[in-house]
Coordinates of C-alpha atoms in Angstrom, one line a residue:
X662 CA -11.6 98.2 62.1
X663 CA -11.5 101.8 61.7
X664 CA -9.8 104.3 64.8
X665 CA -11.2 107.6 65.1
X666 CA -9.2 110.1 66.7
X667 CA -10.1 114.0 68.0
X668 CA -13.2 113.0 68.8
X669 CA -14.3 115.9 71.5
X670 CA -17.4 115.6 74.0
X671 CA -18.1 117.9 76.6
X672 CA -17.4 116.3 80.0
X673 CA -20.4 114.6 81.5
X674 CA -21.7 113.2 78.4
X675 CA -23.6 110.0 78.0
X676 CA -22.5 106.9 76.5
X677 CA -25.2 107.2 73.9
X678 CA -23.9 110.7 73.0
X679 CA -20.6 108.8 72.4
X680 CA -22.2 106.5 70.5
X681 CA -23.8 109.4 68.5
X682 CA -21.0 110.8 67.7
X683 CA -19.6 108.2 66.6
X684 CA -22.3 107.2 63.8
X685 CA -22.1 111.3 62.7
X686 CA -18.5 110.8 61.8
X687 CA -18.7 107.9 59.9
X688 CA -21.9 109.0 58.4
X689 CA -23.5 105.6 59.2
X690 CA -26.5 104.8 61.6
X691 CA -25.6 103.7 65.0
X692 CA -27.1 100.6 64.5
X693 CA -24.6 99.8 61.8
X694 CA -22.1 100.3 64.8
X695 CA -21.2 96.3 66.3
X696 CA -18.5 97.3 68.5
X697 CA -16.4 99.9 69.4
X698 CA -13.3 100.4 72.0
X699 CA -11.9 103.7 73.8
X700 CA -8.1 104.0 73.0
X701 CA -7.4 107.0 74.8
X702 CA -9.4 109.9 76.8
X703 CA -7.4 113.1 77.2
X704 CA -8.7 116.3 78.3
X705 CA -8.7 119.7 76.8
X706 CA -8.6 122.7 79.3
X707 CA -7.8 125.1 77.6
X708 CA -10.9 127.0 77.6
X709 CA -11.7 126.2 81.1
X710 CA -14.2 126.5 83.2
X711 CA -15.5 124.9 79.9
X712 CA -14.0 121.2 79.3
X713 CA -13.9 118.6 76.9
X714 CA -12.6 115.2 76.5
X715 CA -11.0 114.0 73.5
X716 CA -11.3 110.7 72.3
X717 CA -9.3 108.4 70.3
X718 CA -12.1 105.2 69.5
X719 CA -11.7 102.0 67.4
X720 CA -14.7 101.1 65.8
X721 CA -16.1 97.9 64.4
X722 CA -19.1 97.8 61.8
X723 CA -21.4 95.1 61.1
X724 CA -19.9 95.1 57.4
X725 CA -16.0 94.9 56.5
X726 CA -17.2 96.5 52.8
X727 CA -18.7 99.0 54.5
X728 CA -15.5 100.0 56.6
X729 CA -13.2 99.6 53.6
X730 CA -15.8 102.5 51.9
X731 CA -15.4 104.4 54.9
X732 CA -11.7 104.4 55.1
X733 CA -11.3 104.7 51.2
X734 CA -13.8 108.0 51.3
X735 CA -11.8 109.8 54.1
X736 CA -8.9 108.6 52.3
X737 CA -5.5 110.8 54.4
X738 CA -8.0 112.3 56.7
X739 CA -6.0 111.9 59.5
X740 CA -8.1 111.3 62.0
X741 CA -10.3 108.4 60.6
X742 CA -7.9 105.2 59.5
X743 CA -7.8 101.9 59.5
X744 CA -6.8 100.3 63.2
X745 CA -3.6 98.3 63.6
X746 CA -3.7 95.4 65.8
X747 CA -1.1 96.4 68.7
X748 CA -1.3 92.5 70.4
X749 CA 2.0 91.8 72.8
X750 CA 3.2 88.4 71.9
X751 CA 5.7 86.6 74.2
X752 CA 8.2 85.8 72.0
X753 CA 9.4 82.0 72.3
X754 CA 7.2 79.1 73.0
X755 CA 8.4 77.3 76.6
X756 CA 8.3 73.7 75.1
X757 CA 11.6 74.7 73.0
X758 CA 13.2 76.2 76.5
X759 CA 14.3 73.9 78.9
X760 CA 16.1 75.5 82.0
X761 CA 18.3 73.8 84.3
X762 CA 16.8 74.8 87.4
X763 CA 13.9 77.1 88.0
X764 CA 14.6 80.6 87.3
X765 CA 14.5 83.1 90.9
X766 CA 13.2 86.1 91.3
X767 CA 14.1 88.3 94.2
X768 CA 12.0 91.4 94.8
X769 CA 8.1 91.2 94.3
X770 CA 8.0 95.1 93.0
X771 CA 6.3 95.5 89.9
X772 CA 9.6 94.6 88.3
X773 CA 9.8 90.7 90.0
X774 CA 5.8 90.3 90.1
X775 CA 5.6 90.9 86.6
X776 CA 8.6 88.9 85.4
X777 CA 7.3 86.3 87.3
X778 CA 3.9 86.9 85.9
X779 CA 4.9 86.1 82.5
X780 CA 7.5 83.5 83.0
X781 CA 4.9 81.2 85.2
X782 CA 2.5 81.7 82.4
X783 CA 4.6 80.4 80.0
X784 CA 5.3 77.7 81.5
X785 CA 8.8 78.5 83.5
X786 CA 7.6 77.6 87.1
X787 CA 9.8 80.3 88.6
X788 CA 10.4 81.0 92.3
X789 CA 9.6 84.6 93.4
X790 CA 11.4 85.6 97.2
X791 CA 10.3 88.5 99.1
X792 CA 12.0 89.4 102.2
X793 CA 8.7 91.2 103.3
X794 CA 5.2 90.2 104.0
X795 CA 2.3 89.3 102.0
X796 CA 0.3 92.5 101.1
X797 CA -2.5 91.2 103.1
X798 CA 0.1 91.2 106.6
X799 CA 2.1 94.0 105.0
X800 CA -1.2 96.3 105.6
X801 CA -1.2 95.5 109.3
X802 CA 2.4 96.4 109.6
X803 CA 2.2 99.7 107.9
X804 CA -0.7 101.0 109.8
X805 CA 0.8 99.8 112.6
X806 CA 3.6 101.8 111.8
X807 CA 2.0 104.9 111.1
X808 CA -0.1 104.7 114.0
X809 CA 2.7 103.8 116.5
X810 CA 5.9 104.5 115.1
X811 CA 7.3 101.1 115.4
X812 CA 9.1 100.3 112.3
X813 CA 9.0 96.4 111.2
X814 CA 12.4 96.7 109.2
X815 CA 11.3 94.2 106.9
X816 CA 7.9 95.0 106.0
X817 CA 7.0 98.4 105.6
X818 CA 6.3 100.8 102.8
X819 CA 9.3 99.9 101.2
X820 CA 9.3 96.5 101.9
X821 CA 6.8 93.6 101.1
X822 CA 4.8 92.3 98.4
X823 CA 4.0 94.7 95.9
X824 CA 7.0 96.7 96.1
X825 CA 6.9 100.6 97.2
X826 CA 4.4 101.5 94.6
X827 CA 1.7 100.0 96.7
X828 CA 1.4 102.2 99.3
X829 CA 1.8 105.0 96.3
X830 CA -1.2 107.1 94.1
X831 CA -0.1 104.0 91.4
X832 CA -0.2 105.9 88.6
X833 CA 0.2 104.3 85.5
X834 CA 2.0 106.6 83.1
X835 CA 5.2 106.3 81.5
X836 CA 7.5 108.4 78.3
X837 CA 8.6 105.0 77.9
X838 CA 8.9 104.0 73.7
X839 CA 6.3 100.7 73.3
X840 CA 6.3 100.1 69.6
X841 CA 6.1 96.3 71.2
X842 CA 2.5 96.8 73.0
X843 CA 4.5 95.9 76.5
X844 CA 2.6 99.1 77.6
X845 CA -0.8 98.0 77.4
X846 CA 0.4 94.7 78.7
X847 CA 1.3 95.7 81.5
X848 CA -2.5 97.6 82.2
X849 CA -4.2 94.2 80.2
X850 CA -2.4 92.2 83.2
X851 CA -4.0 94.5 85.4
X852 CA -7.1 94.4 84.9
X853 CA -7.6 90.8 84.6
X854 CA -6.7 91.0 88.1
X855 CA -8.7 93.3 89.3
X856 CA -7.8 96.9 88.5
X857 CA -10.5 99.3 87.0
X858 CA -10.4 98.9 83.2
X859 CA -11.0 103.4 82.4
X860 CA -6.9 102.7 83.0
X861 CA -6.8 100.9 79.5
X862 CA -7.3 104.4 77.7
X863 CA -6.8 107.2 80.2
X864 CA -4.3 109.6 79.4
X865 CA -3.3 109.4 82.8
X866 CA -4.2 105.8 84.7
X867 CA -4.3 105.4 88.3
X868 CA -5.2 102.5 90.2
X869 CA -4.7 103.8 94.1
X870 CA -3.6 101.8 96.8
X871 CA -7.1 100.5 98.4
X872 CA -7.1 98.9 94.8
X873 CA -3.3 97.8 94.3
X874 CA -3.5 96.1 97.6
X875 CA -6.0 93.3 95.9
X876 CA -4.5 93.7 92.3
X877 CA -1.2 92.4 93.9
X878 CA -3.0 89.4 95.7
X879 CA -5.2 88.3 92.2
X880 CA -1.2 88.3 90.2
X881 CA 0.6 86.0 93.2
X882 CA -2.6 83.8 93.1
X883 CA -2.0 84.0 89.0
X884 CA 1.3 83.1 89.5
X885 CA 0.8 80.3 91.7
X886 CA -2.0 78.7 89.9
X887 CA 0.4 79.1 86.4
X888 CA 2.8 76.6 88.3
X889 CA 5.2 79.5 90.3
X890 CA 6.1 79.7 93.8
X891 CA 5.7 82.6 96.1
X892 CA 7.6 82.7 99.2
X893 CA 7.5 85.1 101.4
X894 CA 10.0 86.8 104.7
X895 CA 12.6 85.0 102.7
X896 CA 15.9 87.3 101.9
X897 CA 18.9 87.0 99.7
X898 CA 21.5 87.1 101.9
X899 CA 24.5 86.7 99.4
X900 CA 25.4 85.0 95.5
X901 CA 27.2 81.9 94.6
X902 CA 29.5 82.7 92.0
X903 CA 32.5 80.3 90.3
X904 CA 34.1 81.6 87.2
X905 CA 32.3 84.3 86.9
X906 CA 28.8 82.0 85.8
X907 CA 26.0 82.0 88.8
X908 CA 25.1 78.7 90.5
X909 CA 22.5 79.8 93.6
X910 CA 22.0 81.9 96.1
X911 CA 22.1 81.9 99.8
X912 CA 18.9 82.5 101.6
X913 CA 17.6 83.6 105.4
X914 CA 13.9 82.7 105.8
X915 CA 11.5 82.4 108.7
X916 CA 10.5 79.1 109.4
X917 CA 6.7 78.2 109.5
X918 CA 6.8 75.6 112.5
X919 CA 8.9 76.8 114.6
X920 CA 9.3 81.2 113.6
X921 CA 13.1 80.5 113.8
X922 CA 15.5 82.4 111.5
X923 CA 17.3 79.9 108.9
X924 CA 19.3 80.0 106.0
X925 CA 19.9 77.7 102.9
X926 CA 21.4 77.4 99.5
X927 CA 18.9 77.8 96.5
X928 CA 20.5 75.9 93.3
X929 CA 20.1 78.5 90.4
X930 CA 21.4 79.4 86.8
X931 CA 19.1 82.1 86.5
X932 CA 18.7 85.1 88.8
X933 CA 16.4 88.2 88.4
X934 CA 17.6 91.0 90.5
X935 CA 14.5 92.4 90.8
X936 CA 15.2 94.8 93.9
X937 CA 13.7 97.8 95.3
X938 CA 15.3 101.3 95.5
X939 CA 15.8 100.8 99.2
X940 CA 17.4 97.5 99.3
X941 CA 20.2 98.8 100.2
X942 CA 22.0 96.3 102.4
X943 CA 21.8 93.9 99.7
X944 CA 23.5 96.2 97.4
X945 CA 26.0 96.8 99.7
X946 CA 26.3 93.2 99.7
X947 CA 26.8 92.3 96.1
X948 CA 29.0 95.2 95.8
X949 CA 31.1 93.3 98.3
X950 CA 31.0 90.1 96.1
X951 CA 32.1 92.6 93.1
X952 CA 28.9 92.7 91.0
X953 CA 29.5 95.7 88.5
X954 CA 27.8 98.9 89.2
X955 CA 27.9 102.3 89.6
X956 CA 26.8 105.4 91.3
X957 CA 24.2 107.5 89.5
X958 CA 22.0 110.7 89.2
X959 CA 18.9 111.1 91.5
X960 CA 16.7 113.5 92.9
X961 CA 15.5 114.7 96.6
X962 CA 13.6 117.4 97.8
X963 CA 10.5 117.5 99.7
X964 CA 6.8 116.8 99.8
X965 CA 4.4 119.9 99.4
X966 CA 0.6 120.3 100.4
X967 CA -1.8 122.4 99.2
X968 CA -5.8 122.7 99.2
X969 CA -7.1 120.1 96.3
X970 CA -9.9 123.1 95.8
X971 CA -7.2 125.4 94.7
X972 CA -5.4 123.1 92.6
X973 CA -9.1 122.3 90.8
X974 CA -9.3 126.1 90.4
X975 CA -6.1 126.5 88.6
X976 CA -6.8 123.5 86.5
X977 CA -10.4 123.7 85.9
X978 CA -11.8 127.5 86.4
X979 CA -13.6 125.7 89.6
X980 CA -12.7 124.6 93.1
X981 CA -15.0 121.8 92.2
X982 CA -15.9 120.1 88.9
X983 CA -18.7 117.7 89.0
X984 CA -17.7 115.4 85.8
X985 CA -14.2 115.9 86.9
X986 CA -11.8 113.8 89.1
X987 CA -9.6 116.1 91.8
X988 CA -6.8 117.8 89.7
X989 CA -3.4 116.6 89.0
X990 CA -0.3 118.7 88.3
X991 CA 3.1 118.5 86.8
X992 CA 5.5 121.7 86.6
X993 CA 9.5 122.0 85.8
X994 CA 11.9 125.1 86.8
X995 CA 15.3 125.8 86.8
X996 CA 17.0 127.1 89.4
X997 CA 19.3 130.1 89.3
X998 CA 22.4 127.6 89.5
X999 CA 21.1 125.5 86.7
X1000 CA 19.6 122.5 88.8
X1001 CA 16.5 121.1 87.3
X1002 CA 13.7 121.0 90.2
X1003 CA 10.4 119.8 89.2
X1004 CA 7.2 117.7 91.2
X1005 CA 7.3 114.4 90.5
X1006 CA 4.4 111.7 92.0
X1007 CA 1.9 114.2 92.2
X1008 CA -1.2 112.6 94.1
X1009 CA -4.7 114.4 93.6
X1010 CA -6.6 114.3 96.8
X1011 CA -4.2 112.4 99.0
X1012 CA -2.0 112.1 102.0
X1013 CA 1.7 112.2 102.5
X1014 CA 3.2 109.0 103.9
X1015 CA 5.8 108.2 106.4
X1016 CA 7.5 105.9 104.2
X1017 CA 10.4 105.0 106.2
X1018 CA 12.4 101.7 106.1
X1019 CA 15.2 102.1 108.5
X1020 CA 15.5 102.5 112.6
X1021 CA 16.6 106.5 112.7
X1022 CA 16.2 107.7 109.4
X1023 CA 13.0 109.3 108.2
X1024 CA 11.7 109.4 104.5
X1025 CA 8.3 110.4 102.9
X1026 CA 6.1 109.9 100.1
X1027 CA 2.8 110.9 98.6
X1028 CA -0.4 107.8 98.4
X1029 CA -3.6 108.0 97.2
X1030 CA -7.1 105.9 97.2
X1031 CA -8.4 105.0 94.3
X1032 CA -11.2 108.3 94.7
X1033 CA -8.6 110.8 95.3
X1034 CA -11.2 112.5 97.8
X1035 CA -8.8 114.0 100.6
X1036 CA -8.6 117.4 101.0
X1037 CA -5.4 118.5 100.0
X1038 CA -3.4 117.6 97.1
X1039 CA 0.7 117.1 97.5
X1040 CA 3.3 116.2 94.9
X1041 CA 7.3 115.9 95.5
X1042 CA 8.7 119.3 95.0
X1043 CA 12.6 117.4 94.0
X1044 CA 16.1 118.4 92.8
X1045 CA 18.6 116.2 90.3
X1046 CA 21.4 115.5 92.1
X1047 CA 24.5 113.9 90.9
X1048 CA 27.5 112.1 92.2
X1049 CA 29.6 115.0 92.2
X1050 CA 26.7 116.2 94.9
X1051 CA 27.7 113.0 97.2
X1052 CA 30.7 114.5 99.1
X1053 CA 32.6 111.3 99.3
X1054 CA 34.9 112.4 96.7
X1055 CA 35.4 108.9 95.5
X1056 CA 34.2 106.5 92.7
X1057 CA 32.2 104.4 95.2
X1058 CA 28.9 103.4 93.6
X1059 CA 27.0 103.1 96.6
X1060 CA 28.0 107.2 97.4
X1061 CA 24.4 108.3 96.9
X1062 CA 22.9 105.6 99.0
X1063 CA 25.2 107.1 101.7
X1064 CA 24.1 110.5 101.3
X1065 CA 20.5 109.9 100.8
X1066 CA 21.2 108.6 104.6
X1067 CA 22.9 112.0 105.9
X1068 CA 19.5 113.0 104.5
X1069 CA 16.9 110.7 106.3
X1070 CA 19.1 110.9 109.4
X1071 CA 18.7 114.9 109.9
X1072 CA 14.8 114.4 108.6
X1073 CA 14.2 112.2 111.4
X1074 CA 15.9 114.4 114.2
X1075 CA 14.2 117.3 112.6
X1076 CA 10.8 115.7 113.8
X1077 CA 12.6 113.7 116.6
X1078 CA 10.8 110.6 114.8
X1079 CA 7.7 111.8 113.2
X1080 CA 7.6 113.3 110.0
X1081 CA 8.7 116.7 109.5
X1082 CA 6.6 119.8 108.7
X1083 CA 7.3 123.2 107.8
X1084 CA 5.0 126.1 106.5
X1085 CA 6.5 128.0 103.1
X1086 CA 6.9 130.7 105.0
X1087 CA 9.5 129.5 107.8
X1088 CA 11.3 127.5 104.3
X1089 CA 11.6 130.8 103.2
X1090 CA 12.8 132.6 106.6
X1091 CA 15.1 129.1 108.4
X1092 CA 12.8 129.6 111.1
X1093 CA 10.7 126.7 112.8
X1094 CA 6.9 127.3 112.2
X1095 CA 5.1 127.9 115.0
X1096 CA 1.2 127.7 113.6
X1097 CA -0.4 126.2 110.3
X1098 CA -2.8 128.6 108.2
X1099 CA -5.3 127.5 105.4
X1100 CA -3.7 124.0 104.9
X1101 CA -3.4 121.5 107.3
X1102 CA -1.3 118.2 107.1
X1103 CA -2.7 115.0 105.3
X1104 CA -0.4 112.5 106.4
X1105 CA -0.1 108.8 107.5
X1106 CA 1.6 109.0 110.0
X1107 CA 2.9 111.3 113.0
X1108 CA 4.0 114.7 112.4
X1109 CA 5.7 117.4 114.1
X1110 CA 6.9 121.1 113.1
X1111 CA 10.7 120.7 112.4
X1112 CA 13.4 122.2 110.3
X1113 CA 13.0 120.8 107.2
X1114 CA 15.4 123.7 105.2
X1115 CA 18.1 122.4 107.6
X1116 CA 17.9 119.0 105.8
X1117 CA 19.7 120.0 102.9
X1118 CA 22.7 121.4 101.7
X1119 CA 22.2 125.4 101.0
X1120 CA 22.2 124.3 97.3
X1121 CA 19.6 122.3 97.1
X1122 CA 17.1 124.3 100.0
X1123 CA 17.8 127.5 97.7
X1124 CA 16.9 125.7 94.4
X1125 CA 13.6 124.3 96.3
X1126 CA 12.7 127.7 97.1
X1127 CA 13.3 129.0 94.1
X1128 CA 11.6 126.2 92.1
X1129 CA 8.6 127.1 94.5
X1130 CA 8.3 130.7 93.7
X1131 CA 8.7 129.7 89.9
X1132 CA 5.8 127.3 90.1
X1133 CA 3.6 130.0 91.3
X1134 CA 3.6 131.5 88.2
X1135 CA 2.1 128.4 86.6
X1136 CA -0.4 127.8 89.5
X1137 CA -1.4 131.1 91.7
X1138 CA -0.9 130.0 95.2
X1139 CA 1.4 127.4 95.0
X1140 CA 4.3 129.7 96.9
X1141 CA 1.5 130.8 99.7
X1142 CA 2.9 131.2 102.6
X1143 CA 0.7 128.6 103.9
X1144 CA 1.6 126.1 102.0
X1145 CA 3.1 122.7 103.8
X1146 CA 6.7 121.1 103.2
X1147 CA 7.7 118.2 104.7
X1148 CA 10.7 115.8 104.1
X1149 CA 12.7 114.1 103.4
X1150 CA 11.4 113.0 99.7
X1151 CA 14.9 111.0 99.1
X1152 CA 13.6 107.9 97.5
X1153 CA 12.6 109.3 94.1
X1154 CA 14.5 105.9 91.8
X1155 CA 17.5 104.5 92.7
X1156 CA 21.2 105.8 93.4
X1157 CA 23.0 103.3 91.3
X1158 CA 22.9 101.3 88.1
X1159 CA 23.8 97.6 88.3
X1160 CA 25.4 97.1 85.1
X1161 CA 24.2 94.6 82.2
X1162 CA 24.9 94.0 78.9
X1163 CA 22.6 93.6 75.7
X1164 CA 20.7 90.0 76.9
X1165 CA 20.3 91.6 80.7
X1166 CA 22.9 89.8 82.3
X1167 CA 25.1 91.6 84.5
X1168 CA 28.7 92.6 82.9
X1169 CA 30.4 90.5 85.9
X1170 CA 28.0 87.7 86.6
X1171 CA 26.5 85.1 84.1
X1172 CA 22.3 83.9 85.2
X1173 CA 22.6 87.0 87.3
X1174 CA 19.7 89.7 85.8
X1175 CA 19.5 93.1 87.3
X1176 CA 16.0 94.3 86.7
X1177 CA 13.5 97.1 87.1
X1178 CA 13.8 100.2 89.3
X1179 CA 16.2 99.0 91.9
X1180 CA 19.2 98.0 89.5
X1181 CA 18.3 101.6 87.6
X1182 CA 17.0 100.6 84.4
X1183 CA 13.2 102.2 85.2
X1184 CA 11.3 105.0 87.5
X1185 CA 7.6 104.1 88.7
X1186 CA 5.4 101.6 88.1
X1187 CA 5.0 100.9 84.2
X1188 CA 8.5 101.1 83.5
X1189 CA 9.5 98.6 85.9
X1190 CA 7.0 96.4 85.0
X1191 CA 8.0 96.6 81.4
X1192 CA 11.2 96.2 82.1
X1193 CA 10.6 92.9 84.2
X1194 CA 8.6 91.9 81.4
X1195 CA 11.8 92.3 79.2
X1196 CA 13.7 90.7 81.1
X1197 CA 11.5 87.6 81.6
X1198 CA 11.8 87.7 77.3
X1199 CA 15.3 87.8 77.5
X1200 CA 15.0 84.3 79.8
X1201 CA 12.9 82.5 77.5
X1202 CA 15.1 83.8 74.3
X1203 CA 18.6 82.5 76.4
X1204 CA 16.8 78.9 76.5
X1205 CA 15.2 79.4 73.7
X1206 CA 17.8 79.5 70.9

């Protein structure tokens, strides 16, 4: 197989231009072509409005000898070689790796769906808990919630099958190191179930959440038909622990019959803590039982609206490109105190979300459908903030989840419930706005104007601004006075690391296996899959050997 990479097409060409091109570069006839793949599609701007994509394309031909002539011939031409196979192998065959009990998984983020994913497909029968809904009910309750304001405290955008990156853009990308092919794994997985397969080679994959919603559905009915069980409103409620080894955990579930609350003991050696960011009554718990963690670096800041036209210009040299999806961003300052501040889940063409999981505190985020065709594009505009930023003074690890609360608390008295909203302008000035301009809200959800620069500490509201007027440089228009800020954007990854050693087992509690985005060891969708799909090797090696 030969990979051919550079390979530059104006946008909006055919497929048999592709192919073409192709055949030219080899010097062969297309018809000598039997197969060929897309790797990766990038785009080169740089000479906008006039755009090109670049391709990086394995190609088969209908001879071997004629591809070893071919790859002899361009000998260390860089861009024409011979394709290595980059196939993910789980690593130890399940008929060698008996487990005691059936392994648990609690969470059903990316992190849990995935570990459970590949464990039930090789063979493992786990047990995956979710103390929300089933993304099909979880639907009803967030569009309940954003239409109402009632808050189901269990199933929300937080909460619930799927994990928070369903009700996200659900992009795909990650600087995460894959020499293993996890990666492509991880976007292999979904598109057997269901996600649109342009994700296998774009430079930057999304999915959206009209999409995610059934991708999530397809892996628990994968799951369940590999031999795994899926339960649903069922919570870990606390560890049981003797000597330091795991034996089971205590569970609270609704039961079927009757709707009533119960709770049980679930016999276990083996315990993914696959958690959300945001479960943080169950980390308050297990710091209680003494599970090793500690406190760690994060980000907050706000969400920021502009017109998607105007981001297009920037990007493309046109409001509107007709080969073009609507334009994404991603931009990086420093602030004049040395804070980093940079946009972080940019979503082309989408809304900001109420994404709130707790009665009187008040979080957003940004979501987009799979077409990206709302008017106005919005990204986090975020700050790192560490420890030291806390104010409890203390070594307490759960310090940040207690000040990303003194956060959401003044959000949601800043809109008396509903989401906050300030223009650029009043940021600037510490006034409330009074009247939008060129940009209005998209948002699910109710909004109001509030002070949103009275959320944070004058620190971090001067770093904002700053980073603002910075990012105007990169993007004209970014700093208009128009543009729209709401908050608070507090749940950018988790506050704390739950600590593990070298085979993922926590440092205090043998079978116990903190996992994924909520124990701190990923940030977004890829990363905590790949990390659930680690951890599920790590199982399978502990039984294995």
């Amino acid at each position: 197989m030969i990979r051919i990479g550079q390979l530059k097409l104006k946008t909006g060409h055919t497929k048999a231009e592709l192919e073409k091109k192709l055949a030219n570069v080899l010097g062969i006839a297309a018809e000598e072509i039997q197969y060929y793949e897309i790797r990766k599609q990038s785009l080169d701007a740089r000479k906008k409005p006039e755009l090109y994509y670049v391709y990086t394309v394995d190609v088969t031909l209908q001879h071997q000898k004629k591809e070893q002539k071919i790859l002899k011939r361009h000998g260390k031409n860089g861009a024409i070689t011979e394709a290595k196979e980059e196939t993910y192998r789980f690593p130890v065959n399940p008929s060698a790796s008996p487990i005691p009990e059936r392994p648990v998984i609690v969470g059903s983020g990316p992190a849990g769906l995935f570990c459970a994913y590949l464990l039930a497909k090789h063979g493992y029968r786990p047990i995956l808990i979710e103390r929300g809904a089933m993304v099909e009910e979880r639907k009803k309750d967030v569009e309940e919630f954003w239409k109402t304001g009632v808050l189901n405290p269990s199933s929300n955008v937080q909460f619930g099958e799927g994990g928070a990156g369903t009700f996200s853009d659900g992009k795909l990308n990650t600087l995460v190191k894959d020499p293993a092919g996890r990666n492509r794994e991880v976007l292999r997985i979904f598109v057997e179930n269901g996600a649109p397969p342009e994700i296998l080679y774009e430079n930057k994959p999304h999915i959206g959440t009209d999409i995610l919603i059934d991708v999530v559905r397809n892996m628990r009915n994968a799951i369940e038909s590999f031999g795994g069980t899926c339960r649903f409103h069922t919570k870990m409620t606390r560890l049981s622990v003797c000597d330091g080894i795991l034996n089971g955990i205590w569970i609270s579930f609704l039961d079927k019959k009757t709707g009533e609350k119960k709770e049980e003991f679930m016999e276990a050696s083996t315990v993914v803590l696959a958690l959300g960011h945001s479960a943080r009554d169950t980390f308050q718990t297990l710091f209680e039982q003494g599970v090793p963690m500690e406190a760690k670096s994060f980000a907050v800041g706000v969400r920021v609206e502009h017109l998607q036209k105007m981001i297009n210009k920037s990007q493309y040299g046109v409001e509107a490109h007709p080969h073009l999806p609507a334009a994404a961003y991603k931009l990086t300052a420093k602030a004049s105190d040395g804070r980093g501040v940079y946009t972080f889940c940019m979503c082309p063409g989408g809304y900001v979300v109420n994404a709130s999981s707790e009665k009187g505190r008040l979080c957003v985020n940004g979501m987009s459908y799979h077409g990206r065709a709302g008017k106005n594009a919005n990204s986090a505009v975020i700050v790192t903030v560490t420890p030291e930023d806390y104010g409890t003074g203390d070594d307490n690890a759960l310090s940040g989840i207690e000040f990303q609360r003194r956060l959401e608390e003044k959000a949601f008295e800043a809109g008396q419930g509903k989401i906050p909203v300030q223009c650029f302008r009043g940021f600037c000035q510490h006034c409330v706005t009074e009247a939008l301009g060129e940009v209005k809200p998209e948002m699910k959800g109710n909004w109001q104007f509030g002070d949103v620069r009275g959320i944070f500490p004058e620190a971090i509201g001067n770093a904002i601004e700053e980073g603002i007027r910075d990012f105007d440089r990169k993007i004209k228009g970014f700093a208009s006075p128009d543009t729209i800020l709401s908050g608070v954007e507090a749940r950018t990854s988790s506050p704390l690391r739950i600590k593990r050693d070298e085979t993922f087992q926590s440092t205090g509690v043998k079978g116990l296996y903190p996992c994924g985005e909520g124990a701190g060891y990923a940030g977004g969708i890829t990363s905590a899959a790949m990390d659930g799909i680690k951890t599920a090797e790590k199982i399978a090696k502990r039984y294995g050997q």
